[in-house]
Short mmCIF file of C-alpha atoms in Angstrom, two decimals:
data_model
loop_
_atom_site.label_atom_id
_atom_site.label_comp_id
_atom_site.label_asym_id
_atom_site.label_seq_id
_atom_site.Cartn_x
_atom_site.Cartn_y
_atom_site.Cartn_z
CA UNK A 1219 -13.73 52.87 -21.65
CA UNK A 1220 -17.27 53.06 -22.94
CA UNK A 1221 -19.39 54.19 -20.01
CA UNK A 1222 -19.40 56.85 -17.35
CA UNK A 1223 -17.66 55.98 -14.07
CA UNK A 1224 -19.78 55.05 -11.07
CA UNK A 1225 -19.17 57.41 -8.17
CA UNK A 1226 -20.34 57.21 -4.58
CA UNK A 1227 -19.67 59.62 -1.66
CA UNK A 1228 -17.97 57.92 1.26
CA UNK A 1229 -19.01 58.42 4.89
CA UNK A 1230 -15.88 59.59 6.78
CA UNK A 1231 -16.26 57.01 9.58
CA UNK A 1232 -16.03 54.15 7.08
CA UNK A 1233 -12.57 52.84 6.22
CA UNK A 1234 -12.30 53.58 2.48
CA UNK A 1235 -10.57 50.24 1.90
CA UNK A 1236 -13.58 48.39 3.34
CA UNK A 1237 -15.98 50.51 1.35
CA UNK A 1238 -14.17 49.92 -1.95
CA UNK A 1239 -14.14 46.17 -1.36
CA UNK A 1240 -17.90 46.22 -0.96
CA UNK A 1241 -18.33 48.72 -3.79
CA UNK A 1242 -16.46 46.51 -6.27
CA UNK A 1243 -18.51 43.43 -5.39
CA UNK A 1244 -21.84 45.24 -5.62
CA UNK A 1245 -21.29 47.50 -8.62
CA UNK A 1246 -19.52 45.43 -11.24
CA UNK A 1247 -19.38 41.78 -12.34
CA UNK A 1248 -16.09 42.60 -14.09
CA UNK A 1249 -12.69 42.57 -12.31
CA UNK A 1250 -12.31 46.38 -12.16
CA UNK A 1251 -10.54 47.94 -9.20
CA UNK A 1252 -12.29 50.90 -7.60
CA UNK A 1253 -10.53 54.05 -6.40
CA UNK A 1254 -11.13 56.54 -3.58
CA UNK A 1255 -10.39 60.19 -4.38
CA UNK A 1256 -11.39 63.35 -2.51
CA UNK A 1257 -13.97 61.56 -0.39
CA UNK A 1258 -15.64 59.75 -3.30
CA UNK A 1259 -15.48 56.14 -4.42
CA UNK A 1260 -14.92 55.70 -8.16
CA UNK A 1261 -15.59 52.55 -10.12
CA UNK A 1262 -14.08 53.30 -13.55
CA UNK A 1263 -15.68 52.04 -16.74
CA UNK A 1264 -14.12 49.05 -18.47
CA UNK A 1265 -11.22 50.36 -20.63
CA UNK A 1266 -11.37 49.81 -24.38
CA UNK A 1267 -8.64 48.56 -26.70
CA UNK A 1268 -6.98 51.82 -27.78
CA UNK A 1269 -6.71 53.01 -24.16
CA UNK A 1270 -4.98 49.79 -23.07
CA UNK A 1271 -2.81 49.40 -26.17
CA UNK A 1272 -1.56 52.99 -25.92
CA UNK A 1273 -0.79 52.69 -22.21
CA UNK A 1274 1.18 49.49 -22.83
CA UNK A 1275 3.23 51.21 -25.56
CA UNK A 1276 4.12 54.00 -23.13
CA UNK A 1277 5.26 51.47 -20.53
CA UNK A 1278 7.40 49.74 -23.16
CA UNK A 1279 9.08 53.08 -23.92
CA UNK A 1280 10.04 53.44 -20.26
CA UNK A 1281 11.44 49.90 -20.18
CA UNK A 1282 13.44 50.44 -23.36
CA UNK A 1283 14.95 53.52 -21.70
CA UNK A 1284 16.10 51.38 -18.77
CA UNK A 1285 13.28 52.07 -16.28
CA UNK A 1286 12.59 48.51 -15.22
CA UNK A 1287 10.24 49.57 -12.42
CA UNK A 1288 7.67 50.91 -14.89
CA UNK A 1289 4.42 49.08 -14.40
CA UNK A 1290 0.64 48.89 -14.36
CA UNK A 1291 -2.28 47.61 -12.24
CA UNK A 1292 -0.90 48.09 -8.71
CA UNK A 1293 -2.90 50.24 -6.31
CA UNK A 1294 -1.39 52.89 -4.04
CA UNK A 1295 -2.58 54.44 -0.78
CA UNK A 1296 -2.20 58.14 0.05
CA UNK A 1297 -2.34 58.77 3.82
CA UNK A 1298 -3.48 61.84 5.71
CA UNK A 1299 -0.87 63.27 8.11
CA UNK A 1300 -2.82 61.60 10.94
CA UNK A 1301 -2.54 58.19 9.25
CA UNK A 1302 -6.08 57.90 7.91
CA UNK A 1303 -6.58 56.99 4.27
CA UNK A 1304 -6.78 60.11 2.11
CA UNK A 1305 -6.89 58.39 -1.30
CA UNK A 1306 -6.62 55.01 -3.00
CA UNK A 1307 -5.47 55.23 -6.63
CA UNK A 1308 -4.76 52.79 -9.46
CA UNK A 1309 -2.77 54.68 -12.13
CA UNK A 1310 -2.87 53.59 -15.76
CA UNK A 1311 0.95 53.40 -15.66
CA UNK A 1312 3.78 54.46 -13.38
CA UNK A 1313 7.50 54.31 -12.65
CA UNK A 1314 8.46 53.29 -9.12
CA UNK A 1315 11.42 54.61 -7.14
CA UNK A 1316 12.24 51.04 -6.16
CA UNK A 1317 11.06 47.47 -6.43
CA UNK A 1318 8.83 46.61 -3.46
CA UNK A 1319 10.86 46.01 -0.30
CA UNK A 1320 9.85 43.80 2.63
CA UNK A 1321 8.50 46.93 4.31
CA UNK A 1322 6.46 47.79 1.20
CA UNK A 1323 5.00 44.28 1.10
CA UNK A 1324 4.21 44.47 4.81
CA UNK A 1325 2.45 47.80 4.19
CA UNK A 1326 0.48 46.21 1.37
CA UNK A 1327 -0.66 43.34 3.58
CA UNK A 1328 -1.62 45.72 6.38
CA UNK A 1329 -3.64 47.87 3.99
CA UNK A 1330 -5.18 44.91 2.15
CA UNK A 1331 -3.66 45.26 -1.30
CA UNK A 1332 -2.49 48.90 -1.43
CA UNK A 1333 1.18 49.88 -1.68
CA UNK A 1334 2.53 53.14 -0.16
CA UNK A 1335 2.29 56.12 -2.51
CA UNK A 1336 5.91 57.11 -1.80
CA UNK A 1337 7.00 54.22 -4.02
CA UNK A 1338 6.03 56.29 -7.06
CA UNK A 1339 8.45 58.57 -8.90
CA UNK A 1340 6.20 59.11 -11.94
CA UNK A 1341 2.52 58.47 -12.49
CA UNK A 1342 0.45 58.48 -15.67
CA UNK A 1343 -3.16 58.46 -16.80
CA UNK A 1344 -4.87 58.02 -20.18
CA UNK A 1345 -8.29 59.64 -20.32
CA UNK A 1346 -11.48 58.01 -21.48
CA UNK A 1347 -15.10 59.02 -20.87
CA UNK A 1348 -14.08 59.95 -17.30
CA UNK A 1349 -11.53 62.56 -18.41
CA UNK A 1350 -12.69 65.01 -15.72
CA UNK A 1351 -11.43 62.62 -13.03
CA UNK A 1352 -7.90 62.49 -14.48
CA UNK A 1353 -7.69 66.25 -15.11
CA UNK A 1354 -9.21 67.27 -11.77
CA UNK A 1355 -9.39 65.07 -8.65
CA UNK A 1356 -6.59 62.70 -9.67
CA UNK A 1357 -4.25 65.50 -10.68
CA UNK A 1358 -4.80 67.25 -7.34
CA UNK A 1359 -4.35 63.99 -5.43
CA UNK A 1360 -1.06 63.18 -7.14
CA UNK A 1361 0.18 66.72 -6.49
CA UNK A 1362 -0.89 66.54 -2.83
CA UNK A 1363 1.01 63.25 -2.51
CA UNK A 1364 4.14 64.97 -3.84
CA UNK A 1365 4.62 62.75 -6.89
CA UNK A 1366 7.24 64.65 -8.93
CA UNK A 1367 5.96 63.87 -12.44
CA UNK A 1368 2.39 63.35 -13.68
CA UNK A 1369 2.00 62.35 -17.33
CA UNK A 1370 -1.48 62.82 -18.76
CA UNK A 1371 -2.63 61.69 -22.19
CA UNK A 1372 -5.87 63.64 -22.67
CA UNK A 1373 -7.69 62.04 -25.56
CA UNK A 1374 -10.63 64.42 -25.01
CA UNK A 1375 -8.60 67.55 -25.83
CA UNK A 1376 -6.10 65.64 -28.05
CA UNK A 1377 -3.18 66.86 -25.94
CA UNK A 1378 -0.45 65.24 -23.88
CA UNK A 1379 0.95 66.80 -20.72
CA UNK A 1380 3.93 66.42 -18.42
CA UNK A 1381 3.09 68.06 -15.09
CA UNK A 1382 5.95 68.76 -12.67
CA UNK A 1383 6.66 70.81 -9.53
CA UNK A 1384 3.78 69.68 -7.26
CA UNK A 1385 2.61 72.31 -4.77
CA UNK A 1386 0.40 71.93 -1.69
CA UNK A 1387 -0.22 75.51 -0.54
CA UNK A 1388 -1.89 74.61 2.77
CA UNK A 1389 -3.48 71.72 4.63
CA UNK A 1390 -6.27 71.09 2.11
CA UNK A 1391 -5.24 68.45 -0.45
CA UNK A 1392 -7.94 69.63 -2.86
CA UNK A 1393 -5.94 72.85 -3.27
CA UNK A 1394 -2.83 71.03 -4.52
CA UNK A 1395 -1.64 71.53 -8.08
CA UNK A 1396 1.31 71.11 -10.44
CA UNK A 1397 3.06 74.40 -11.15
CA UNK A 1398 4.56 73.40 -14.52
CA UNK A 1399 2.69 71.96 -17.50
CA UNK A 1400 4.64 70.89 -20.59
CA UNK A 1401 1.96 70.41 -23.24
CA UNK A 1402 2.04 69.04 -26.79
CA UNK A 1403 -0.53 68.03 -29.36
CA UNK A 1404 -1.42 64.36 -29.31
CA UNK A 1405 0.92 62.61 -31.74
CA UNK A 1406 3.85 64.92 -31.02
CA UNK A 1407 6.82 63.86 -28.84
CA UNK A 1408 6.27 64.69 -25.16
CA UNK A 1409 9.51 65.68 -23.39
CA UNK A 1410 9.88 64.47 -19.82
CA UNK A 1411 12.45 65.60 -17.24
CA UNK A 1412 15.58 63.51 -16.88
CA UNK A 1413 16.19 60.66 -16.50
CA UNK A 1414 13.00 59.80 -18.37
CA UNK A 1415 12.69 59.43 -22.16
CA UNK A 1416 10.76 61.67 -24.52
CA UNK A 1417 7.49 59.83 -25.10
CA UNK A 1418 6.03 59.01 -28.49
CA UNK A 1419 2.29 59.81 -28.21
CA UNK A 1420 1.45 58.76 -31.80
CA UNK A 1421 -0.12 55.44 -30.65
CA UNK A 1422 -3.08 57.47 -29.35
CA UNK A 1423 -3.90 59.06 -32.70
CA UNK A 1424 -7.09 57.85 -34.37
CA UNK A 1425 -7.86 57.76 -38.07
#
């Protein structure tokens, strides 16, 4: 990713899905999928080669360890308790609890391209110029959604993290956090909780 992300506050009466559809058409000629996090629409910069190549190598490691539901590019919707859309996220990689069921596909049609967030067992991000989004708003959103494992490759600090034990202390999703952070230097093996493999982070090292 070679540019700063475009961000736009969202009026609460506007359905975020409608806003992102318009946002994508107006803000970028490239096929980049926007996200909605903590009341703000994000149009991420176009990812560069090392970001994509490293993310693919992580996904391959999950598949080699038998996690056939590891994937990329799908979007997921986080609902408020009252049913309104709280967040719309497109992780760099993830492992699903299941392949999409008929109910999941029905949900996706109803919400115009967004799967339910409860499909996710593990989620991952690889930082670029927008590293503050992955370390702040996205981390809090994933914790608020109760995703058990958040893997973060932070190329800005040259560290890799496995966050576990999500906690939402009250009703405010912006107060959510992961209680446990397993941290290694970029290039070192990153241990994940079972049944996941230890990840090789060396593909993200630069000369």
